[in-house]
Amino acid sequence: MASRTATKSAAKAPDDQPFEFDLNAVESEVDLAPFRFLWKTADNPNRRFTMHHLAGLNVWDLMEAAEQGDMGATVGIFKAAMSDDDWKAFRGSAVAQYKMTALFKAYRKHCGTAEGESPASSDS
């Protein structure tokens, strides 16, 4: 219990006190270039969609989606990576499973994520 109390009191330290790590200063080690693809929607046979790089996505959204299993995690990645407008248009169009698999594979390749590697895994 003493360590728990120490942790709570350390969190309330004034801003002028030393700290162990500055998360604000961390920069990405990879190019976070977006991934773009074409897909037909009801109003555009060649709509361009943009997905933000996997490494730049909000980890909390990804972890919540991962609680839903593999399929939930995959859908969560697409939802987190797209703008609300793109996600709504993409989700509103029918996509065959084989096409979604090919799209996800291309997205992961663009992001440098190896087959079988979890998006939240470290490269240790």
JSON list of C-alpha atoms in Angstrom, two decimals, residues 23-123:
[
{"chain": "A", "resi": 23, "resn": "LEU", "atom": "CA", "xyz": [6.03, 12.33, -23.51]},
{"chain": "A", "resi": 24, "resn": "ASN", "atom": "CA", "xyz": [5.37, 15.68, -25.20]},
{"chain": "A", "resi": 25, "resn": "ALA", "atom": "CA", "xyz": [8.85, 15.56, -26.74]},
{"chain": "A", "resi": 26, "resn": "VAL", "atom": "CA", "xyz": [8.51, 12.11, -28.34]},
{"chain": "A", "resi": 27, "resn": "GLU", "atom": "CA", "xyz": [8.53, 12.16, -32.15]},
{"chain": "A", "resi": 28, "resn": "SER", "atom": "CA", "xyz": [7.60, 9.35, -34.52]},
{"chain": "A", "resi": 29, "resn": "GLU", "atom": "CA", "xyz": [10.49, 7.28, -35.84]},
{"chain": "A", "resi": 30, "resn": "VAL", "atom": "CA", "xyz": [8.57, 6.50, -39.04]},
{"chain": "A", "resi": 31, "resn": "ASP", "atom": "CA", "xyz": [7.09, 8.63, -41.78]},
{"chain": "A", "resi": 32, "resn": "LEU", "atom": "CA", "xyz": [3.43, 9.04, -40.88]},
{"chain": "A", "resi": 33, "resn": "ALA", "atom": "CA", "xyz": [2.33, 9.52, -44.49]},
{"chain": "A", "resi": 34, "resn": "PRO", "atom": "CA", "xyz": [-1.37, 8.72, -44.97]},
{"chain": "A", "resi": 35, "resn": "PHE", "atom": "CA", "xyz": [-2.59, 5.75, -46.98]},
{"chain": "A", "resi": 36, "resn": "ARG", "atom": "CA", "xyz": [-5.01, 6.47, -49.84]},
{"chain": "A", "resi": 37, "resn": "PHE", "atom": "CA", "xyz": [-7.22, 4.13, -51.80]},
{"chain": "A", "resi": 38, "resn": "LEU", "atom": "CA", "xyz": [-10.10, 4.26, -54.28]},
{"chain": "A", "resi": 39, "resn": "TRP", "atom": "CA", "xyz": [-13.49, 2.68, -53.71]},
{"chain": "A", "resi": 40, "resn": "LYS", "atom": "CA", "xyz": [-16.91, 3.08, -55.24]},
{"chain": "A", "resi": 41, "resn": "THR", "atom": "CA", "xyz": [-19.72, 4.68, -53.29]},
{"chain": "A", "resi": 42, "resn": "ALA", "atom": "CA", "xyz": [-23.32, 5.34, -54.29]},
{"chain": "A", "resi": 43, "resn": "ASP", "atom": "CA", "xyz": [-22.45, 8.81, -55.58]},
{"chain": "A", "resi": 44, "resn": "ASN", "atom": "CA", "xyz": [-18.87, 8.30, -56.80]},
{"chain": "A", "resi": 45, "resn": "PRO", "atom": "CA", "xyz": [-17.47, 5.25, -58.62]},
{"chain": "A", "resi": 46, "resn": "ASN", "atom": "CA", "xyz": [-13.89, 6.26, -57.76]},
{"chain": "A", "resi": 47, "resn": "ARG", "atom": "CA", "xyz": [-14.04, 7.99, -54.40]},
{"chain": "A", "resi": 48, "resn": "ARG", "atom": "CA", "xyz": [-10.66, 8.60, -52.79]},
{"chain": "A", "resi": 49, "resn": "PHE", "atom": "CA", "xyz": [-10.42, 7.56, -49.15]},
{"chain": "A", "resi": 50, "resn": "THR", "atom": "CA", "xyz": [-7.61, 8.51, -46.80]},
{"chain": "A", "resi": 51, "resn": "MET", "atom": "CA", "xyz": [-6.43, 6.57, -43.76]},
{"chain": "A", "resi": 52, "resn": "HIS", "atom": "CA", "xyz": [-4.04, 8.06, -41.24]},
{"chain": "A", "resi": 53, "resn": "HIS", "atom": "CA", "xyz": [-0.89, 6.04, -40.55]},
{"chain": "A", "resi": 54, "resn": "LEU", "atom": "CA", "xyz": [-1.40, 3.24, -38.03]},
{"chain": "A", "resi": 55, "resn": "ALA", "atom": "CA", "xyz": [1.42, 4.48, -35.78]},
{"chain": "A", "resi": 56, "resn": "GLY", "atom": "CA", "xyz": [-0.29, 7.85, -35.38]},
{"chain": "A", "resi": 57, "resn": "LEU", "atom": "CA", "xyz": [-3.73, 6.57, -34.36]},
{"chain": "A", "resi": 58, "resn": "ASN", "atom": "CA", "xyz": [-5.16, 7.13, -30.89]},
{"chain": "A", "resi": 59, "resn": "VAL", "atom": "CA", "xyz": [-4.10, 4.09, -28.90]},
{"chain": "A", "resi": 60, "resn": "TRP", "atom": "CA", "xyz": [-7.17, 4.28, -26.62]},
{"chain": "A", "resi": 61, "resn": "ASP", "atom": "CA", "xyz": [-9.53, 3.85, -29.58]},
{"chain": "A", "resi": 62, "resn": "LEU", "atom": "CA", "xyz": [-7.49, 0.87, -30.80]},
{"chain": "A", "resi": 63, "resn": "MET", "atom": "CA", "xyz": [-7.43, -0.81, -27.39]},
{"chain": "A", "resi": 64, "resn": "GLU", "atom": "CA", "xyz": [-11.20, -0.42, -27.01]},
{"chain": "A", "resi": 65, "resn": "ALA", "atom": "CA", "xyz": [-11.73, -1.95, -30.45]},
{"chain": "A", "resi": 66, "resn": "ALA", "atom": "CA", "xyz": [-9.34, -4.81, -29.65]},
{"chain": "A", "resi": 67, "resn": "GLU", "atom": "CA", "xyz": [-11.61, -5.84, -26.77]},
{"chain": "A", "resi": 68, "resn": "GLN", "atom": "CA", "xyz": [-14.09, -6.92, -29.47]},
{"chain": "A", "resi": 69, "resn": "GLY", "atom": "CA", "xyz": [-11.72, -9.56, -30.90]},
{"chain": "A", "resi": 70, "resn": "ASP", "atom": "CA", "xyz": [-9.85, -9.66, -34.21]},
{"chain": "A", "resi": 71, "resn": "MET", "atom": "CA", "xyz": [-12.72, -8.46, -36.39]},
{"chain": "A", "resi": 72, "resn": "GLY", "atom": "CA", "xyz": [-13.61, -5.69, -33.94]},
{"chain": "A", "resi": 73, "resn": "ALA", "atom": "CA", "xyz": [-9.98, -4.60, -33.84]},
{"chain": "A", "resi": 74, "resn": "THR", "atom": "CA", "xyz": [-9.81, -4.48, -37.64]},
{"chain": "A", "resi": 75, "resn": "VAL", "atom": "CA", "xyz": [-13.01, -2.43, -37.90]},
{"chain": "A", "resi": 76, "resn": "GLY", "atom": "CA", "xyz": [-11.75, -0.21, -35.09]},
{"chain": "A", "resi": 77, "resn": "ILE", "atom": "CA", "xyz": [-8.53, 0.48, -36.98]},
{"chain": "A", "resi": 78, "resn": "PHE", "atom": "CA", "xyz": [-10.44, 1.51, -40.11]},
{"chain": "A", "resi": 79, "resn": "LYS", "atom": "CA", "xyz": [-12.79, 3.71, -38.10]},
{"chain": "A", "resi": 80, "resn": "ALA", "atom": "CA", "xyz": [-9.94, 5.36, -36.17]},
{"chain": "A", "resi": 81, "resn": "ALA", "atom": "CA", "xyz": [-7.84, 5.86, -39.31]},
{"chain": "A", "resi": 82, "resn": "MET", "atom": "CA", "xyz": [-10.53, 7.59, -41.38]},
{"chain": "A", "resi": 83, "resn": "SER", "atom": "CA", "xyz": [-12.23, 10.94, -41.02]},
{"chain": "A", "resi": 84, "resn": "ASP", "atom": "CA", "xyz": [-15.85, 10.74, -39.87]},
{"chain": "A", "resi": 85, "resn": "ASP", "atom": "CA", "xyz": [-17.01, 11.57, -43.41]},
{"chain": "A", "resi": 86, "resn": "ASP", "atom": "CA", "xyz": [-14.81, 8.91, -45.03]},
{"chain": "A", "resi": 87, "resn": "TRP", "atom": "CA", "xyz": [-15.79, 6.31, -42.43]},
{"chain": "A", "resi": 88, "resn": "LYS", "atom": "CA", "xyz": [-19.50, 7.00, -42.93]},
{"chain": "A", "resi": 89, "resn": "ALA", "atom": "CA", "xyz": [-19.18, 6.71, -46.73]},
{"chain": "A", "resi": 90, "resn": "PHE", "atom": "CA", "xyz": [-16.97, 3.61, -46.55]},
{"chain": "A", "resi": 91, "resn": "ARG", "atom": "CA", "xyz": [-19.14, 1.87, -43.95]},
{"chain": "A", "resi": 92, "resn": "GLY", "atom": "CA", "xyz": [-22.20, 2.70, -46.03]},
{"chain": "A", "resi": 93, "resn": "SER", "atom": "CA", "xyz": [-20.93, 0.78, -49.06]},
{"chain": "A", "resi": 94, "resn": "ALA", "atom": "CA", "xyz": [-20.84, -2.98, -49.45]},
{"chain": "A", "resi": 95, "resn": "VAL", "atom": "CA", "xyz": [-17.34, -4.50, -49.32]},
{"chain": "A", "resi": 96, "resn": "ALA", "atom": "CA", "xyz": [-16.63, -8.17, -49.99]},
{"chain": "A", "resi": 97, "resn": "GLN", "atom": "CA", "xyz": [-14.48, -9.86, -47.37]},
{"chain": "A", "resi": 98, "resn": "TYR", "atom": "CA", "xyz": [-11.70, -10.66, -49.87]},
{"chain": "A", "resi": 99, "resn": "LYS", "atom": "CA", "xyz": [-11.49, -6.98, -50.81]},
{"chain": "A", "resi": 100, "resn": "MET", "atom": "CA", "xyz": [-11.36, -5.89, -47.17]},
{"chain": "A", "resi": 101, "resn": "THR", "atom": "CA", "xyz": [-8.61, -8.42, -46.53]},
{"chain": "A", "resi": 102, "resn": "ALA", "atom": "CA", "xyz": [-6.59, -7.10, -49.48]},
{"chain": "A", "resi": 103, "resn": "LEU", "atom": "CA", "xyz": [-7.15, -3.49, -48.36]},
{"chain": "A", "resi": 104, "resn": "PHE", "atom": "CA", "xyz": [-6.07, -4.20, -44.78]},
{"chain": "A", "resi": 105, "resn": "LYS", "atom": "CA", "xyz": [-2.99, -6.06, -46.04]},
{"chain": "A", "resi": 106, "resn": "ALA", "atom": "CA", "xyz": [-2.02, -3.10, -48.26]},
{"chain": "A", "resi": 107, "resn": "TYR", "atom": "CA", "xyz": [-2.61, -0.65, -45.38]},
{"chain": "A", "resi": 108, "resn": "ARG", "atom": "CA", "xyz": [-0.45, -2.69, -43.01]},
{"chain": "A", "resi": 109, "resn": "LYS", "atom": "CA", "xyz": [2.29, -2.93, -45.64]},
{"chain": "A", "resi": 110, "resn": "HIS", "atom": "CA", "xyz": [2.17, 0.86, -46.10]},
{"chain": "A", "resi": 111, "resn": "CYS", "atom": "CA", "xyz": [2.46, 1.28, -42.32]},
{"chain": "A", "resi": 112, "resn": "GLY", "atom": "CA", "xyz": [5.30, -1.26, -42.04]},
{"chain": "A", "resi": 113, "resn": "THR", "atom": "CA", "xyz": [3.35, -3.68, -39.86]},
{"chain": "A", "resi": 114, "resn": "ALA", "atom": "CA", "xyz": [4.39, -7.29, -40.42]},
{"chain": "A", "resi": 115, "resn": "GLU", "atom": "CA", "xyz": [1.87, -10.08, -41.01]},
{"chain": "A", "resi": 116, "resn": "GLY", "atom": "CA", "xyz": [0.67, -11.42, -37.67]},
{"chain": "A", "resi": 117, "resn": "GLU", "atom": "CA", "xyz": [2.02, -8.43, -35.75]},
{"chain": "A", "resi": 118, "resn": "SER", "atom": "CA", "xyz": [-0.49, -6.71, -33.53]},
{"chain": "A", "resi": 119, "resn": "PRO", "atom": "CA", "xyz": [-0.92, -2.98, -34.21]},
{"chain": "A", "resi": 120, "resn": "ALA", "atom": "CA", "xyz": [-0.31, -2.32, -30.51]},
{"chain": "A", "resi": 121, "resn": "SER", "atom": "CA", "xyz": [2.77, -4.53, -30.23]},
{"chain": "A", "resi": 122, "resn": "SER", "atom": "CA", "xyz": [6.25, -3.22, -29.66]},
{"chain": "A", "resi": 123, "resn": "ASP", "atom": "CA", "xyz": [9.11, -4.02, -31.97]}
]
